[in-house]
N, CA, C and O atoms as a GROMACS GRO file, in nm:
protein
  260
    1UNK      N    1   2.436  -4.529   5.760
    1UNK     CA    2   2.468  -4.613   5.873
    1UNK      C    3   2.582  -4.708   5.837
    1UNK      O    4   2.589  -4.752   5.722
    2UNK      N    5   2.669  -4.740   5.930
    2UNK     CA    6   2.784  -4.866   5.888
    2UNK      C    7   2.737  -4.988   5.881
    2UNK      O    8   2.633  -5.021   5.938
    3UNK      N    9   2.807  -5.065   5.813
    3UNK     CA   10   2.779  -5.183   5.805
    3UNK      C   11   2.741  -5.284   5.965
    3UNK      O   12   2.822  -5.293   6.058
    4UNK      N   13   2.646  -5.330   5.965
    4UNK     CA   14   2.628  -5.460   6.098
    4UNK      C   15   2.771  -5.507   6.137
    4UNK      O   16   2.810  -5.517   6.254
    5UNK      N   17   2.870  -5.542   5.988
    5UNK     CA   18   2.957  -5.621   6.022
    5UNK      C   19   3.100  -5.507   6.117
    5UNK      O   20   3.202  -5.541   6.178
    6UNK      N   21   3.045  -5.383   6.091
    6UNK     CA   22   3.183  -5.368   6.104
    6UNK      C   23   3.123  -5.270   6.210
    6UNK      O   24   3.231  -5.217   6.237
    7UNK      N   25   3.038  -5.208   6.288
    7UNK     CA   26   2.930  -5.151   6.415
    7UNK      C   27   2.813  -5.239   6.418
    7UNK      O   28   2.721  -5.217   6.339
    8UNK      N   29   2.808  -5.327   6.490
    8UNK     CA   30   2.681  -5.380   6.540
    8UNK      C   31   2.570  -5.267   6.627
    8UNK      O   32   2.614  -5.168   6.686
    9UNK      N   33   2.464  -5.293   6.623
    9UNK     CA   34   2.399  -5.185   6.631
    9UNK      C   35   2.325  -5.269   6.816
    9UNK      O   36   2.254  -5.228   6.908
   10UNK      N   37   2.361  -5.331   6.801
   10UNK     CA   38   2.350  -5.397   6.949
   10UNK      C   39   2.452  -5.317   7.063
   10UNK      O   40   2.419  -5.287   7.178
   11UNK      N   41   2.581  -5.290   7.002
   11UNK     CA   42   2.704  -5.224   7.079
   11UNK      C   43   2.650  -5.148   7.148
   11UNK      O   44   2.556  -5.078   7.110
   12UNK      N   45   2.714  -5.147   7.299
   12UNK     CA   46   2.624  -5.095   7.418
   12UNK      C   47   2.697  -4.900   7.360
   12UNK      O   48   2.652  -4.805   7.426
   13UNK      N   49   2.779  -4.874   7.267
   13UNK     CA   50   2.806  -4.736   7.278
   13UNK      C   51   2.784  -4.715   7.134
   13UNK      O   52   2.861  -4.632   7.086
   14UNK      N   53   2.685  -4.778   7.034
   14UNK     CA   54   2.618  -4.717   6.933
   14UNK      C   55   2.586  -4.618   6.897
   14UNK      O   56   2.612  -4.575   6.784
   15UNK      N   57   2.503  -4.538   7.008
   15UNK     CA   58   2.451  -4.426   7.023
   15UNK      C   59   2.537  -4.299   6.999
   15UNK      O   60   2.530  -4.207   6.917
   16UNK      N   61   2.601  -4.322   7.077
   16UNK     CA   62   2.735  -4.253   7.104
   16UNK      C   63   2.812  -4.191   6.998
   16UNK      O   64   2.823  -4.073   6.965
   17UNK      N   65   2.873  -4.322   6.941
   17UNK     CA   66   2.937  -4.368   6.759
   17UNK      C   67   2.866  -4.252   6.679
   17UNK      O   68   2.899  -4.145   6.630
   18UNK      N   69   2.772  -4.314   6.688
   18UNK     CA   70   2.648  -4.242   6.557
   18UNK      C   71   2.659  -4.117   6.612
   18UNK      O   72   2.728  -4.051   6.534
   19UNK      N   73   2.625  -4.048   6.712
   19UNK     CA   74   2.623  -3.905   6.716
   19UNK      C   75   2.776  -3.838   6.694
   19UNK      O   76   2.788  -3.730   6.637
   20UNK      N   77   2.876  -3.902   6.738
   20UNK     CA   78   2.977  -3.864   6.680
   20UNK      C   79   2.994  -3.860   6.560
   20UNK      O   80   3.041  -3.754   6.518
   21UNK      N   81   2.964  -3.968   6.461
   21UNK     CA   82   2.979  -3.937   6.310
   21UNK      C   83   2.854  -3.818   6.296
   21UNK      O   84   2.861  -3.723   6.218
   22UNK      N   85   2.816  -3.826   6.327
   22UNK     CA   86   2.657  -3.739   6.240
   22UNK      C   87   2.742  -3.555   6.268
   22UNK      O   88   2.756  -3.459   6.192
   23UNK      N   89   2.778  -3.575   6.398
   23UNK     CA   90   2.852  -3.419   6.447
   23UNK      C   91   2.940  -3.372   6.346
   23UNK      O   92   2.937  -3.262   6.290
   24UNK      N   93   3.027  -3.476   6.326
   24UNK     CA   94   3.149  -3.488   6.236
   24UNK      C   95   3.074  -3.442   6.064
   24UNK      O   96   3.107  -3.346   5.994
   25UNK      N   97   2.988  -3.526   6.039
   25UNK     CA   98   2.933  -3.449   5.896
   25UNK      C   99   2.880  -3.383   5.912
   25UNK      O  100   2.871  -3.318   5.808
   26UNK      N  101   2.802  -3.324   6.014
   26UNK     CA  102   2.696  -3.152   6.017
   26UNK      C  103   2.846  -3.058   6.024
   26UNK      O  104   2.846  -2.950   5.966
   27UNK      N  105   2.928  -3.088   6.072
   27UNK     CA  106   3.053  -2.956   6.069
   27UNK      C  107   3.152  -2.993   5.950
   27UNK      O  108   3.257  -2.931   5.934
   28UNK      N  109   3.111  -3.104   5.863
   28UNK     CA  110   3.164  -3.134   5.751
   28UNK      C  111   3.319  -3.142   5.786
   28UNK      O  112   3.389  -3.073   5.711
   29UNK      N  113   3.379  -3.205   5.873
   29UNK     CA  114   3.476  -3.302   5.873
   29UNK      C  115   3.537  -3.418   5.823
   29UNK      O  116   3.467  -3.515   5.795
   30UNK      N  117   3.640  -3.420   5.810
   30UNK     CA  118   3.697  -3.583   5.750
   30UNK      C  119   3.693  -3.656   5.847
   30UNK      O  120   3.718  -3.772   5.815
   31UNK      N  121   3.663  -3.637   6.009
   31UNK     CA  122   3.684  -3.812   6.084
   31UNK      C  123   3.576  -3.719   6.210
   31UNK      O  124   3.514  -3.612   6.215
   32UNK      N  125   3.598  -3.821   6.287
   32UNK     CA  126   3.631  -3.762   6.452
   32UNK      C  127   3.693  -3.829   6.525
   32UNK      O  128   3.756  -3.917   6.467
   33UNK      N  129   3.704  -3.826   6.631
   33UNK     CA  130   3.816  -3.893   6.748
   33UNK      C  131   3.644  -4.004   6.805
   33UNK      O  132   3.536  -3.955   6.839
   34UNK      N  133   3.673  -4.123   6.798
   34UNK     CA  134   3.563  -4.220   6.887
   34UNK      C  135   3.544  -4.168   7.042
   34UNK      O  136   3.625  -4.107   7.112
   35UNK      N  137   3.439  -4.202   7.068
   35UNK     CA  138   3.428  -4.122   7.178
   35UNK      C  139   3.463  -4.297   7.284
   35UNK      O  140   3.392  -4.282   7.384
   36UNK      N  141   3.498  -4.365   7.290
   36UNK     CA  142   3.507  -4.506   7.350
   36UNK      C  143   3.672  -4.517   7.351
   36UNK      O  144   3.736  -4.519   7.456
   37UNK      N  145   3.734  -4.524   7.216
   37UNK     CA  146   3.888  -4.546   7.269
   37UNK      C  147   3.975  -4.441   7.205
   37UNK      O  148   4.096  -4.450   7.222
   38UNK      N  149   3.940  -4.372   7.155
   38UNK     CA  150   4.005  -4.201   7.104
   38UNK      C  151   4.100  -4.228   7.017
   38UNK      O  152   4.217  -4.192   7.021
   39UNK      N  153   4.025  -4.316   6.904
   39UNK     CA  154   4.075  -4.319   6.769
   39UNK      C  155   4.047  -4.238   6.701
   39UNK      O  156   3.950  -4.177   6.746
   40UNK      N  157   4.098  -4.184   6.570
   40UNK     CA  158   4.032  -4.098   6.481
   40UNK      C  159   3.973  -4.208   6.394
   40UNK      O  160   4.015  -4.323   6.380
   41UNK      N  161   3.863  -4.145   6.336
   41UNK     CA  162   3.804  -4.254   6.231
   41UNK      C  163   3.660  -4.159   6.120
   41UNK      O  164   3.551  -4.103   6.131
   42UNK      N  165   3.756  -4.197   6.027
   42UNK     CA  166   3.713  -4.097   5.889
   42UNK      C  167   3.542  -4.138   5.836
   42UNK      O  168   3.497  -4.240   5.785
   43UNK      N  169   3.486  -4.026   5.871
   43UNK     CA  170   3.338  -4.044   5.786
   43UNK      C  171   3.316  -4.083   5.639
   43UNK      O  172   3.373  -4.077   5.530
   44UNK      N  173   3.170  -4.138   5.712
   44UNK     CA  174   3.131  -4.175   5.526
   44UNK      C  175   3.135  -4.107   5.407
   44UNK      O  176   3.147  -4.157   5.296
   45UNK      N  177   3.123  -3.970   5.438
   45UNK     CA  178   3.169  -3.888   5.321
   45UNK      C  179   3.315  -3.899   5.277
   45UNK      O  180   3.344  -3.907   5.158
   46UNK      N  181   3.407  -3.899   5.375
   46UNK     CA  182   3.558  -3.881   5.340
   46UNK      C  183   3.600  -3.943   5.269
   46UNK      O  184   3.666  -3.903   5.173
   47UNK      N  185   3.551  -4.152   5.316
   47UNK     CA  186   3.565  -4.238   5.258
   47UNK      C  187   3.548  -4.221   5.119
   47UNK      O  188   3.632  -4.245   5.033
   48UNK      N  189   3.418  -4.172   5.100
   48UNK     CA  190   3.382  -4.180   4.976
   48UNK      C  191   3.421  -4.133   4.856
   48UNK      O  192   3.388  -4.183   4.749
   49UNK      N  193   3.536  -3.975   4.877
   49UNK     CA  194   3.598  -3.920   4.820
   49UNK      C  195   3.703  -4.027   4.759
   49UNK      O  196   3.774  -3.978   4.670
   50UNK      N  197   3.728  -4.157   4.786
   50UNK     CA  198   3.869  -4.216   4.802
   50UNK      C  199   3.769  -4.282   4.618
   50UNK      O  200   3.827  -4.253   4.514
   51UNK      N  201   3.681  -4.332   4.612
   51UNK     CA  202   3.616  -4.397   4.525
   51UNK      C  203   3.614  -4.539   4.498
   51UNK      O  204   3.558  -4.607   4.412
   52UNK      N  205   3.710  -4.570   4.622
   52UNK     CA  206   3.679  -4.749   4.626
   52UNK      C  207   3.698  -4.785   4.770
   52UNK      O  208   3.727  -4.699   4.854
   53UNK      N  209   3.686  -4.888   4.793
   53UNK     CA  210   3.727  -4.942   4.951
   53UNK      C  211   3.875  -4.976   4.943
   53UNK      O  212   3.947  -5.030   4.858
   54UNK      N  213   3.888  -4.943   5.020
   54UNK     CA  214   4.074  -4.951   5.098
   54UNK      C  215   4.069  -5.093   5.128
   54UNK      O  216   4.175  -5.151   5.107
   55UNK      N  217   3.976  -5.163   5.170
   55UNK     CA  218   4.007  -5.301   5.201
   55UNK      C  219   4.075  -5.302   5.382
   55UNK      O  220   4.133  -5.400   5.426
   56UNK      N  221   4.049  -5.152   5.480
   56UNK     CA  222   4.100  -5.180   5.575
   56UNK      C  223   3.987  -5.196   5.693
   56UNK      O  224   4.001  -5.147   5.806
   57UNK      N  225   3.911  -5.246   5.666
   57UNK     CA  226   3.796  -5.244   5.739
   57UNK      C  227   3.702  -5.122   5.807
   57UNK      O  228   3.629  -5.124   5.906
   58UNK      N  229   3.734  -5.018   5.715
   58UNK     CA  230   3.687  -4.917   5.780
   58UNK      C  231   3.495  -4.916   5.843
   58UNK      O  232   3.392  -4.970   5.803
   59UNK      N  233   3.533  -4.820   5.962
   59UNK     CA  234   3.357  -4.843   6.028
   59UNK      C  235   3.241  -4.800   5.956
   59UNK      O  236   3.134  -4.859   5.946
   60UNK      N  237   3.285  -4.658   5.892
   60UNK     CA  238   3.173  -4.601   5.775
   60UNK      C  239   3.196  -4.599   5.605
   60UNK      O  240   3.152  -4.522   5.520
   61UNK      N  241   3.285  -4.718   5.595
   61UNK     CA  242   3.291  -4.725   5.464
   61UNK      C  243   3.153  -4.690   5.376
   61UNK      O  244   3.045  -4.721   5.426
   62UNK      N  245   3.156  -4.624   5.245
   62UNK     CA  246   2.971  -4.671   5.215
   62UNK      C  247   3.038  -4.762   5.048
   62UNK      O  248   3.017  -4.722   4.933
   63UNK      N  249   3.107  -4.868   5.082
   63UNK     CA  250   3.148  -4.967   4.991
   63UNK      C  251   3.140  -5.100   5.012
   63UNK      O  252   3.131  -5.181   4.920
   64UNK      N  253   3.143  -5.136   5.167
   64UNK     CA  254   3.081  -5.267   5.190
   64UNK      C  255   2.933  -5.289   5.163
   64UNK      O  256   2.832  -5.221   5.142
   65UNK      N  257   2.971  -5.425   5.175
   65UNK     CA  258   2.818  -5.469   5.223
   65UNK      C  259   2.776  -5.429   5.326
   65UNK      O  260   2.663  -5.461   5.363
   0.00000   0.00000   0.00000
């Protein structure tokens, strides 16, 4: 799951988010397009390949807090 700070889990399109990432790693992708403003935005796996945080606030970093 992303950090609180960076997806609040209150966000009225949470649901949404999350099934998009989860789609995105069952077909083992590097991102998907947000389904809210049709950004691309790289999964927690992808991130993780990088081996540190970028420091750009990413949504599924798994390096924040």
């Amino acid at each position: 799951m992303p950090s609180t700070l960076r997806l609040d889990p209150a966000n009225k399109n949470y649901a949404k988010i999350i099934a998009a990432h989860d789609e995105a790693l069952a077909k083992n992708l590097d991102g998907y397009i947000d389904p809210i403003n049709s950004l691309f935005v790289l999964t927690a796996a992808s991130l993780k390949t990088r081996g540190f945080c970028c420091e750009n606030n990413c949504r599924h970093c798994p390096y924040c807090e």
